[in-house]
Coordinates of C-alpha atoms in Angstrom, one line a residue:
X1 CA -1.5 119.4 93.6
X2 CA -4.6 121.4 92.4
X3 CA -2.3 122.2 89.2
X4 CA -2.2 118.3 88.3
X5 CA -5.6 117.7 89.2
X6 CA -6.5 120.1 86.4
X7 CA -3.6 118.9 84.0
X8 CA -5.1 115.5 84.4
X9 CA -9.0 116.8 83.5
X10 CA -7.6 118.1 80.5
X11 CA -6.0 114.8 79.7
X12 CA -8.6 113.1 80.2
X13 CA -10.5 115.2 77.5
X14 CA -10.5 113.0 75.0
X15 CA -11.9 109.6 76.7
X16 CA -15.4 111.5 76.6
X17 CA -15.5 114.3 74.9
X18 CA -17.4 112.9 72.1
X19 CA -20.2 113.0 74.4
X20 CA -20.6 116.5 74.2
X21 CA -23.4 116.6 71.6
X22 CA -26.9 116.8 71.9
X23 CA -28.0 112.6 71.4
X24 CA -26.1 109.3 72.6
X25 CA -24.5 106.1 71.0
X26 CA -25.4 102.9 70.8
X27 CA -24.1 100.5 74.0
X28 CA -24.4 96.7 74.6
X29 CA -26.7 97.9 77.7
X30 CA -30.3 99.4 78.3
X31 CA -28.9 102.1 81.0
X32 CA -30.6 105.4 79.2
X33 CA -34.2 102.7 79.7
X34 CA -32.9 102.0 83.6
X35 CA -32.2 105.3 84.5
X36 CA -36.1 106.2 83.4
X37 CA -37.8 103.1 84.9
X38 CA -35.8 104.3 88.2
X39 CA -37.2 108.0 88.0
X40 CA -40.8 106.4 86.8
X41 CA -40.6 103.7 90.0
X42 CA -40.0 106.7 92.6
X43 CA -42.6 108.8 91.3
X44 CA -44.9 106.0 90.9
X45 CA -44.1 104.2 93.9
X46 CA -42.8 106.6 96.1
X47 CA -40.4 104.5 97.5
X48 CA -37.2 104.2 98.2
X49 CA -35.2 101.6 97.2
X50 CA -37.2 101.5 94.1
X51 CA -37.1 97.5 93.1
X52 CA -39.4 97.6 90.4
X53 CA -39.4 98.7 86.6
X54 CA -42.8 99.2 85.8
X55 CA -42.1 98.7 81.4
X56 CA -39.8 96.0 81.5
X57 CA -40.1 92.9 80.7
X58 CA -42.0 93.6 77.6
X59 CA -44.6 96.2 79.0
X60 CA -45.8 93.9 82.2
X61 CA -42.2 95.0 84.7
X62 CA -39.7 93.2 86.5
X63 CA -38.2 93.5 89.6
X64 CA -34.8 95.0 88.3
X65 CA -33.6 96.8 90.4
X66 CA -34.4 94.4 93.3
X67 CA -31.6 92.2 91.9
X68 CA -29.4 94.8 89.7
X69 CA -26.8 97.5 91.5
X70 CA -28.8 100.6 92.1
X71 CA -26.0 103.1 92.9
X72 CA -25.4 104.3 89.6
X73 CA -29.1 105.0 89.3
X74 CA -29.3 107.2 92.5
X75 CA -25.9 109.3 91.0
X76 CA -28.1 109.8 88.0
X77 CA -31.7 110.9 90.1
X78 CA -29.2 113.6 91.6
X79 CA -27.5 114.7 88.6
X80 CA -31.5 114.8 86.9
X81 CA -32.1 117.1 89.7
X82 CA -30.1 120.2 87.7
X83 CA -32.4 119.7 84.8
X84 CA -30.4 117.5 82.3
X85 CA -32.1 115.7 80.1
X86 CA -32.6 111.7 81.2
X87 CA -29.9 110.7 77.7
X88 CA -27.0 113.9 79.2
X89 CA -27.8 111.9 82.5
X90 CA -26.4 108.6 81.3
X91 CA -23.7 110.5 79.8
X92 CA -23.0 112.6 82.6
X93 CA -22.7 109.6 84.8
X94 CA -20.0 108.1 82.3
X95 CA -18.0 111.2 82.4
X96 CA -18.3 111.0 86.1
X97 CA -16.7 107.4 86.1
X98 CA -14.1 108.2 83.8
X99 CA -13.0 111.3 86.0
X100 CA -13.3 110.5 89.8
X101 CA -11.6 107.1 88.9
X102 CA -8.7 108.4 87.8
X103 CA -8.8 111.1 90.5
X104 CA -9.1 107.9 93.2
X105 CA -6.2 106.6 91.5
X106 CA -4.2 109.5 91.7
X107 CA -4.9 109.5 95.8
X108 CA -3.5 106.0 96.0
X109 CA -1.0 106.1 94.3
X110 CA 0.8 109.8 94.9
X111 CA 2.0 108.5 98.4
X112 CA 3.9 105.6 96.3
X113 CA 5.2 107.4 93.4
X114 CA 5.0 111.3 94.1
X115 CA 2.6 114.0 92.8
X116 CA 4.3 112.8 89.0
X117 CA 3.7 109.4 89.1
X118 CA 0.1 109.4 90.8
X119 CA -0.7 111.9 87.5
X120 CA 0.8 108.7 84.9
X121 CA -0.7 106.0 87.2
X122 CA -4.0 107.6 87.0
X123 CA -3.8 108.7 83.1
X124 CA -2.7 104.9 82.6
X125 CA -6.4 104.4 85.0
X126 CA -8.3 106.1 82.5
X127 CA -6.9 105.3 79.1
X128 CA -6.8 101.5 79.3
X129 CA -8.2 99.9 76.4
X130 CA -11.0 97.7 79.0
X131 CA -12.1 101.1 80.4
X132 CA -13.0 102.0 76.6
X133 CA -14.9 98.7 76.4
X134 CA -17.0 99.3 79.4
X135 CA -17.6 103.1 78.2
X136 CA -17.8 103.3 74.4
X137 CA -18.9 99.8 73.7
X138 CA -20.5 97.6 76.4
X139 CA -21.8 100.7 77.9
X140 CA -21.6 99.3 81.1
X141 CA -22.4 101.7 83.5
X142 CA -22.5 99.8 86.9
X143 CA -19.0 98.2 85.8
X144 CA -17.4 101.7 85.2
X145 CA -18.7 103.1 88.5
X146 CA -17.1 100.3 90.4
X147 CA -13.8 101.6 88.7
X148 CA -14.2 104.3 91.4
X149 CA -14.0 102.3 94.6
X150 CA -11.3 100.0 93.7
X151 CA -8.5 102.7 94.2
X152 CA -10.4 104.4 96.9
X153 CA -10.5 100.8 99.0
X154 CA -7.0 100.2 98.5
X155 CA -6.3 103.2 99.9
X156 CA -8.5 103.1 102.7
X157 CA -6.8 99.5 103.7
X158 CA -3.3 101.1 102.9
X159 CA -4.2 104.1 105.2
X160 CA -5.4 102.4 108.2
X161 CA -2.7 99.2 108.3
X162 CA -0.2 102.6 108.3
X163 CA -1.8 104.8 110.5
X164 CA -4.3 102.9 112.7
X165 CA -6.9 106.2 112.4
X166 CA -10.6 105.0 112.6
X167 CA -11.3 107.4 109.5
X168 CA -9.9 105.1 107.3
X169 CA -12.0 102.1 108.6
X170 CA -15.1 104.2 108.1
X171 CA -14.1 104.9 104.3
X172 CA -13.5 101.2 103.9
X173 CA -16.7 100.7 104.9
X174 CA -18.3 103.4 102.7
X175 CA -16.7 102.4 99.7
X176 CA -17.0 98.4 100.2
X177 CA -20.8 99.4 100.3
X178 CA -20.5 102.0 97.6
X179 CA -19.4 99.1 95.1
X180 CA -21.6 96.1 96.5
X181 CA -24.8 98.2 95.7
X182 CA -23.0 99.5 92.3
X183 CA -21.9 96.0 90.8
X184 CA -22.1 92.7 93.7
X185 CA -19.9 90.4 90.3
X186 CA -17.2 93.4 90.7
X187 CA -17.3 92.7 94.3
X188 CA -16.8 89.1 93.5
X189 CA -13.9 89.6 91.2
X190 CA -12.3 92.2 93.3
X191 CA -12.3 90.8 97.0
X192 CA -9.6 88.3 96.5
X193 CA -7.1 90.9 95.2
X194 CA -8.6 93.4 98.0
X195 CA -7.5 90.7 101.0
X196 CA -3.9 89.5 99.1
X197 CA -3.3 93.6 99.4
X198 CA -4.5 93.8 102.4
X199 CA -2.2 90.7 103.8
X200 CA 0.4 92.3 102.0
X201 CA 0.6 95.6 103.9
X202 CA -0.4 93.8 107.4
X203 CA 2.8 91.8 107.0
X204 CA 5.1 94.4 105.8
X205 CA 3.7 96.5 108.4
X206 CA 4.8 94.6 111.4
X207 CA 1.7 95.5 113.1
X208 CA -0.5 93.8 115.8
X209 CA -3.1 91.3 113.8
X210 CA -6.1 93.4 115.8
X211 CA -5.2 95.6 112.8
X212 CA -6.7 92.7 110.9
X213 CA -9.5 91.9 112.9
X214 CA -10.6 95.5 112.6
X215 CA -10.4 95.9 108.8
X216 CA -13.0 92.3 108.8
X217 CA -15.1 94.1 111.2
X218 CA -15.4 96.9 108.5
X219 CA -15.8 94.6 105.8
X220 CA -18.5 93.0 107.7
X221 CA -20.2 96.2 108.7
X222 CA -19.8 97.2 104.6
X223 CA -22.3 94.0 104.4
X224 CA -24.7 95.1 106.8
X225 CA -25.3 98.9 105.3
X226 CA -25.8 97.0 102.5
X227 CA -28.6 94.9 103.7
X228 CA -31.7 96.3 101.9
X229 CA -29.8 95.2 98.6
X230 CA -28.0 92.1 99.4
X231 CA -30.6 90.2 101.7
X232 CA -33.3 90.4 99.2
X233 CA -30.4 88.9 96.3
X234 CA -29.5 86.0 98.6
X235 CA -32.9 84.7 99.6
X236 CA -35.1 86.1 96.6
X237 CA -32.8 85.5 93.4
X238 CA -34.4 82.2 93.5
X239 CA -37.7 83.3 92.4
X240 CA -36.6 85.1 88.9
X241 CA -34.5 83.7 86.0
X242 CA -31.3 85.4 87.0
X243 CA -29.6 82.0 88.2
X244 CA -29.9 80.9 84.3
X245 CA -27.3 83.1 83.6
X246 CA -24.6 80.9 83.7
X247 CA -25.2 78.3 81.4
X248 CA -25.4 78.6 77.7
X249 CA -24.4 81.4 76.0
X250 CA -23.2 82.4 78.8
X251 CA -20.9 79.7 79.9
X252 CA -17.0 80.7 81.0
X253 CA -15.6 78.0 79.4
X254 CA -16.3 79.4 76.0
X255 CA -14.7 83.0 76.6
X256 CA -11.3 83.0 77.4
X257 CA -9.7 85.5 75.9
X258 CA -6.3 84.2 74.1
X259 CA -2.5 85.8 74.6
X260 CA -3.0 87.4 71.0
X261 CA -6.2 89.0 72.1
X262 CA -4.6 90.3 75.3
X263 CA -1.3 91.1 74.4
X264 CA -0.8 91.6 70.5
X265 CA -3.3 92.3 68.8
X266 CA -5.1 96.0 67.6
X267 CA -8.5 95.3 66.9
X268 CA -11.0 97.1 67.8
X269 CA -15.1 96.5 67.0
X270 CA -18.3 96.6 68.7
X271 CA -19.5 94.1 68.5
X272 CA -19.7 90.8 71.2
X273 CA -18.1 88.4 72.7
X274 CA -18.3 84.9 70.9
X275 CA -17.9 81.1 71.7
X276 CA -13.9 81.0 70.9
X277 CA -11.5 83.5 69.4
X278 CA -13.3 84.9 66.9
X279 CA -15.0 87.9 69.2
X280 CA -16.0 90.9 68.0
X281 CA -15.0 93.4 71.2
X282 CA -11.3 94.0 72.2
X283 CA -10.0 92.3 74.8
X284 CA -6.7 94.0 74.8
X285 CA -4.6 94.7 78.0
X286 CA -3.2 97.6 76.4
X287 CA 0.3 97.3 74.9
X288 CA 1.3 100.7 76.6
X289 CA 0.2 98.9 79.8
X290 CA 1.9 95.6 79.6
X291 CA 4.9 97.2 77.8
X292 CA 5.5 99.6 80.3
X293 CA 5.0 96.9 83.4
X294 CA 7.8 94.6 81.6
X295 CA 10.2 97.8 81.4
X296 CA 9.8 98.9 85.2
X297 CA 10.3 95.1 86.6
X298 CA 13.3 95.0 84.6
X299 CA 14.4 97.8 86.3
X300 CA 13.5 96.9 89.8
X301 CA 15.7 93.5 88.9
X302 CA 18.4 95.6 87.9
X303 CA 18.6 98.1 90.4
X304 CA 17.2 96.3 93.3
X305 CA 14.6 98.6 93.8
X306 CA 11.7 98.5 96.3
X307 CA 10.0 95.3 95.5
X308 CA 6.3 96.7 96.7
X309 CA 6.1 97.6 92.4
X310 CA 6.9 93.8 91.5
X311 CA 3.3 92.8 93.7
X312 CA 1.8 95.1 92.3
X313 CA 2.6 93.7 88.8
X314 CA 2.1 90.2 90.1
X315 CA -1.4 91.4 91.1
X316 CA -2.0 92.4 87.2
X317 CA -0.5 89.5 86.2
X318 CA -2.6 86.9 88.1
X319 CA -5.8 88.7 86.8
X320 CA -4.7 88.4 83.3
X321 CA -3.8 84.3 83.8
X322 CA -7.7 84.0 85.0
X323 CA -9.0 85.9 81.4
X324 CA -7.3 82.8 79.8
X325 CA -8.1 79.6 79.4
X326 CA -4.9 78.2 81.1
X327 CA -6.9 79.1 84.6
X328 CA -10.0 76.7 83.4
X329 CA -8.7 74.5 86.1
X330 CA -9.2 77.4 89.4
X331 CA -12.7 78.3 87.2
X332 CA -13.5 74.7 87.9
X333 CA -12.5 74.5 91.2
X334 CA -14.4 77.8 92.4
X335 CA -18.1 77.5 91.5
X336 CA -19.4 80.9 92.3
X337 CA -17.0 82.3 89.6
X338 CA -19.3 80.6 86.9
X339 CA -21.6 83.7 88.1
X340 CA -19.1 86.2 86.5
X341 CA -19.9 84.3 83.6
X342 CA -17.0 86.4 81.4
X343 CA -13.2 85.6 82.5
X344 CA -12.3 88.7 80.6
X345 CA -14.2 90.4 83.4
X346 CA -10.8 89.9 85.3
X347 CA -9.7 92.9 83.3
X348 CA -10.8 94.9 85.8
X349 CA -7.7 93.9 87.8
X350 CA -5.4 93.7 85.4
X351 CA -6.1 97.6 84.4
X352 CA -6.2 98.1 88.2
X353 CA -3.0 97.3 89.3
X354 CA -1.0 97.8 85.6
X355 CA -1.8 101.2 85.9
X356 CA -1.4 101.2 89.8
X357 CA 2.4 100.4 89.1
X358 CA 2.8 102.3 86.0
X359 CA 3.6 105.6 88.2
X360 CA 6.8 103.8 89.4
X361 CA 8.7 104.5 86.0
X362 CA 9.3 107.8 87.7
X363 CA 11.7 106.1 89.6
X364 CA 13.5 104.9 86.9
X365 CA 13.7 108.0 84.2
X366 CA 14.1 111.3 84.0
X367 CA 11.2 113.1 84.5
X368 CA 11.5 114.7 80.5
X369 CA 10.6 111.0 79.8
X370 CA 6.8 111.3 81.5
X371 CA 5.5 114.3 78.8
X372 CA 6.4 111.6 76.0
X373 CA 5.1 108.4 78.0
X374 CA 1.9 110.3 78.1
X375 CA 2.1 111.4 74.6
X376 CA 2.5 107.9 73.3
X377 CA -0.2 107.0 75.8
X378 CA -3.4 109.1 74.1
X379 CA -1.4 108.9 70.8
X380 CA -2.0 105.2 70.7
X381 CA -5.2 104.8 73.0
X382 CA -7.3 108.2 72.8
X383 CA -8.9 106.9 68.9
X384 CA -10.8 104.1 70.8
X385 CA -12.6 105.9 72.7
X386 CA -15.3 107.0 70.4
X387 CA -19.1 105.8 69.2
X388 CA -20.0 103.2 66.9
X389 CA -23.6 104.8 66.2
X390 CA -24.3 108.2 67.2
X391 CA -27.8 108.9 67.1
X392 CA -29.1 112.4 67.5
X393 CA -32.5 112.0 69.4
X394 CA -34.0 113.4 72.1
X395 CA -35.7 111.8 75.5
X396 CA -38.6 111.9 74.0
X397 CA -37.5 110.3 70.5
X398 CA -35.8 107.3 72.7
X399 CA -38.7 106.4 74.9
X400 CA -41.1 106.1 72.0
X401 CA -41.9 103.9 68.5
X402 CA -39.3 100.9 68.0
X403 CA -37.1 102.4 70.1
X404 CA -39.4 101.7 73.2
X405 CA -39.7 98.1 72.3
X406 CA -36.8 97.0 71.8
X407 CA -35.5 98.6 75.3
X408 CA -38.8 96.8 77.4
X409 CA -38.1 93.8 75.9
X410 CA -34.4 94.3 76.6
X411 CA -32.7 91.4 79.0
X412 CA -36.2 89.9 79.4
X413 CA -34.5 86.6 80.9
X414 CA -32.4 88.3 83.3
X415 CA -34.8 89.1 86.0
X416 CA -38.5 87.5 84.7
X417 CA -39.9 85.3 87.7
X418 CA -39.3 81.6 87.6
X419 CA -43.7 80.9 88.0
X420 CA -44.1 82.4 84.8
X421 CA -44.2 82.1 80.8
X422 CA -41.9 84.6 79.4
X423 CA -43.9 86.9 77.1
X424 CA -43.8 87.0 73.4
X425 CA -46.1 90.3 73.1
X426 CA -46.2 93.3 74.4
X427 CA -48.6 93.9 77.1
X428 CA -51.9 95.0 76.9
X429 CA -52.6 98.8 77.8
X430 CA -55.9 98.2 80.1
X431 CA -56.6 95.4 82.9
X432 CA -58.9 92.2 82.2
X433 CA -62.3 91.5 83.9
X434 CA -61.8 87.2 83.8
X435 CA -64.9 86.4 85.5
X436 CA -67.8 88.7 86.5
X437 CA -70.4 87.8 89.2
X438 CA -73.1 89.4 91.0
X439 CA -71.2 89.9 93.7
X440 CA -67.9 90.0 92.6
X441 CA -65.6 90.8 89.5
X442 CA -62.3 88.9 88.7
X443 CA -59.9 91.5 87.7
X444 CA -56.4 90.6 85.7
X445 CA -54.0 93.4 85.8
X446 CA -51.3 93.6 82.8
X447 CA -48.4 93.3 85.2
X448 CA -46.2 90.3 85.8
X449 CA -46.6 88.6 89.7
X450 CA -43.8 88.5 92.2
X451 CA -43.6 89.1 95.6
X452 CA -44.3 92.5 97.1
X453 CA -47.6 93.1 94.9
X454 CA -51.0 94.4 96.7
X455 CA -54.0 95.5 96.2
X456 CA -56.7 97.3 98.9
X457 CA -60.1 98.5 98.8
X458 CA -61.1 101.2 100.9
X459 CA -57.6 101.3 102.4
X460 CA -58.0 97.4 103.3
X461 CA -55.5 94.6 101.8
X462 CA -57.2 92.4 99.6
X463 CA -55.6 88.3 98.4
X464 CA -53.8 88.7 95.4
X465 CA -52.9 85.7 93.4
X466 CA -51.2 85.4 89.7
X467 CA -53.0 84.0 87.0
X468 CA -52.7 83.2 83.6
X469 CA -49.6 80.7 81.6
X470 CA -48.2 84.8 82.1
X471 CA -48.7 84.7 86.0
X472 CA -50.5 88.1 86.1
X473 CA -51.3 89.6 89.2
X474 CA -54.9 89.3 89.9
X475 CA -57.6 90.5 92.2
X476 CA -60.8 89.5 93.3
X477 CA -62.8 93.3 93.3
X478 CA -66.5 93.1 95.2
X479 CA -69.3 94.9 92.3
X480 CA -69.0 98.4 92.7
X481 CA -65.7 98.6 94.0
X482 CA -62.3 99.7 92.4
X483 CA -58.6 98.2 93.9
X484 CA -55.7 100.1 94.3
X485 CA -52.2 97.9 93.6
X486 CA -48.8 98.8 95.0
X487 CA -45.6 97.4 94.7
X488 CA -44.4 96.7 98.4
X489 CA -41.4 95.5 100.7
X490 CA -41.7 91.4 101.1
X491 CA -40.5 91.3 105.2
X492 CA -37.1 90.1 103.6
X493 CA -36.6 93.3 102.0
X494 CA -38.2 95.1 104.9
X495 CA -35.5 93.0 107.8
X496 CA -32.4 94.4 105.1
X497 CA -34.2 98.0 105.2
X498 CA -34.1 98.4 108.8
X499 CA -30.7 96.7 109.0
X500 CA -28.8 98.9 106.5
X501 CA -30.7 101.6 108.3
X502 CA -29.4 100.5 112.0
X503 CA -26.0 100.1 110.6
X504 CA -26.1 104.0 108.6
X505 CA -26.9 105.2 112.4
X506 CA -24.6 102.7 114.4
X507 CA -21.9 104.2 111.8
X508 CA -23.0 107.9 112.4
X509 CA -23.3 107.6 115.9
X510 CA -19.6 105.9 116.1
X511 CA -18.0 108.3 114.1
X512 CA -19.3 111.0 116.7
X513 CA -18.0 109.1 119.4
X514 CA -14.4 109.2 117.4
X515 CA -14.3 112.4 117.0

């Protein structure tokens, strides 16, 4: 096994190898500006969860990461811990996807297929065309990461239905919390194909349905460790812009993708995705992929073979029918998918559980025919994985001049609170006296309000109040005096820090117990 695992590293060469200059490439996302707000929030703030970027939202901050998956960002703090610059971070992070997804696909699927076909289901993992997209193009980090879990909870619901070992139910739980603090619209697009899998093996199990009752237990125990992230979403997203994110541009209805896209056609650009068909991104399934999926259910028709490969096909094939605009009508029907706000999202699923089955051709041919399957595979797939842009710069080249402003004024209607004007200039560099007394000044600090904010004097809390069409936190500072602010836990996000907290020890302490 150790032999493959290396084989596959080496195959997998070419989906990031590009990387392995000094500089980065221009991405659809600000991740390189997230990953330093996240370092500048714990040293500034010296808290943890950090929920604040101090230079978004064009120089006055946003609460970011109080809304957006911080996972990724706590991978990168660990891999900055061996000295790498803040852009090899990023790009160390992106390698990281690309490599321990393909190795949690090869741990699902080597029970189903053998050492041989976990190696071509988890090439098939990394090579697909979307997983180029989210790497090379989009540059979406949280996205890729959650690439990771998928294969990892499968097999932890697999494991336990067969085996019954609590082990399993503790890795569920790991990894359904893994990928709800990594990306929560994932999570959304993931869960229904999660439970049909997991209804799947319960039934052709035979087991008691306690099985089932245990495996919800974990799910909701996965919900609980996740507390200091997920209670603040649900009862604080109303304050900031994020629930304007589904209207507009970014309305499903105008981006299906269409059977040519998905199936036929080669294009490949950088560019976005467009009201109707003229996008500039691939939305391809991969014509290896699809190909190869046709070819093994014709031979599972033919011979009769075991008919766990035709679900898993039917699984890819379902998320493919919701990318087009034939599913408009389930789109309609289930209003929290308007929050996913992409139907091509669904590719996730359908490069899931394409490649998943791909391992069965082994099956079906000779195993001389797996070298050239491969072969074809990078032949025709390993070119798109490759910048648009590379720009050779250093940290200190990306975080200053034009550069700078356009990443704090990046997303600035994604997570800008409701009470105030959005900015059209950058903020000021020094706070405001407003109004000046005798007794008192009125001091207006160049930072955005939003719950959490506070100021003391002499180590005593003082009222702070936005001000302003901006809504700029403001203090009321006796003469003579001087306030300290601090960005603090609302008793929302305090209630999901002890929960998550209770739940990490309840979790500890029951695994003990186990073992």
């Amino acid at each position: 096994m150790k032999k493959l695992l290396l084989l596959l590293l080496l195959l997998l060469l070419p989906t990031f190898g590009l990387m392995l200059r000094r500089g980065i490439y221009t991405m659809h996302d600000f991740h390189v500006f997230r990953q330093q707000q996240f370092e500048k929030c714990l040293i500034q703030t010296k808290t943890f969860p950090c929920r604040w970027s101090p230079d978004a939202g064009m120089g006055y901050g946003e609460p970011v990461f109080n809304f957006y998956g911080q996972f990724p960002y706590w991978l990168g703090q660990m891999i900055r811990l061996s000295g790498l610059s803040i852009l090899n971070t990023v790009k160390a992070n992106f390698i990281l996807t690309i490599v321990t997804s393909a190795v949690a696909m090869y741990f699902l699927t080597r029970k189903l297929w053998s050492n041989t076909g976990a190696l071509i289901s988890a090439v098939f993992y990394a090579y697909a065309p979307y997983r180029a997209v989210d790497v090379w193009v989009r540059g979406a980090l949280n996205e890729s990461l959650a690439f990771v879990f998928f294969p990892l909870i499968l097999l932890s619901i697999k494991e336990f239905i067969s085996t019954n070992k609590n082990k399993y139910l503790f890795w569920l739980i790991l990894s359904l919390s893994g990928l709800t603090i990594t990306h929560n619209l994932s999570l959304l697009i993931f869960a229904p194909f999660a439970i049909i899998w997991t209804i799947f093996w319960w039934w052709q199990s035979n087991r008691s349905i306690h099985l089932i009752y245990d495996l919800t237990s974990a799910g909701l125990a996965s919900i609980l460790l996740s507390g200091f992230y997920l209670l603040p979403v649900v009862f604080e997203s109303h304050l900031v812009t994020l629930g304007e994110t589904i209207g507009g541009y970014y309305d499903f209805h105008s981006h299906y993708a269409t059977l040519k896209q998905l199936f036929l056609s080669t294009f490949w650009g950088f560019g976005g995705s467009t009201w109707g068909p003229n996008d500039t991104m691939s939305f391809a399934v991969g014509q290896v992929h699809w190909t190869l999926a046709v070819i093994v259910s014709v031979c599972v028709l033919v011979k009769k073979a075991n008919k766990e490969i035709l679900f898993f096909i039917s699984l890819g094939l379902l998320a493919i029918f919701l990318t087009h605009g034939k599913s408009d009508l389930i789109w309609n029907l289930i209003k929290p998918m308007a929050y996913i706000q992409f139907p091509w999202r669904f590719l996730t699923m359908s490069t899931l559980f394409l490649s998943l089955s791909a391992g069965a051709v082994v099956k079906f041919f000779p195993k001389i025919f797996m070298p050239l399957l491969l072969c074809l595979l990078l032949l025709l797939n390993s070119g798109i994985f490759r910048p648009d842009i590379w720009r050779d710069i250093t940290d200190q080249e990306q975080f200053s001049g034009k550069l700078w402003d356009e990443q704090r004024s990046s997303a600035l209607s994604d997570f800008w609170p409701k009470s105030a004007k959005i900015p059209s200039e950058f903020a000021p560099q020094l706070a405001e006296i407003i109004l000046e007394t005798n007794t008192y000044q009125k001091v207006r600090y160049s930072i955005v309000y939003f719950p959490g904010w506070v100021a003391r004097i002499d180590g005593k809390k003082i009222n702070v109040f936005p001000s302003g069409p901006l809504g700029l936190v403001t203090v009321r500072v006796p003469q003579g005096k001087s306030g300290v602010l601090s960005f603090e836990d609302t008793p929302v996000r305090r209630i999901g820090n002890i929960v998550s907290l209770v739940t990490l020890l309840g979790l500890m302490i029951w695994i003990w117990k186990k073992s």
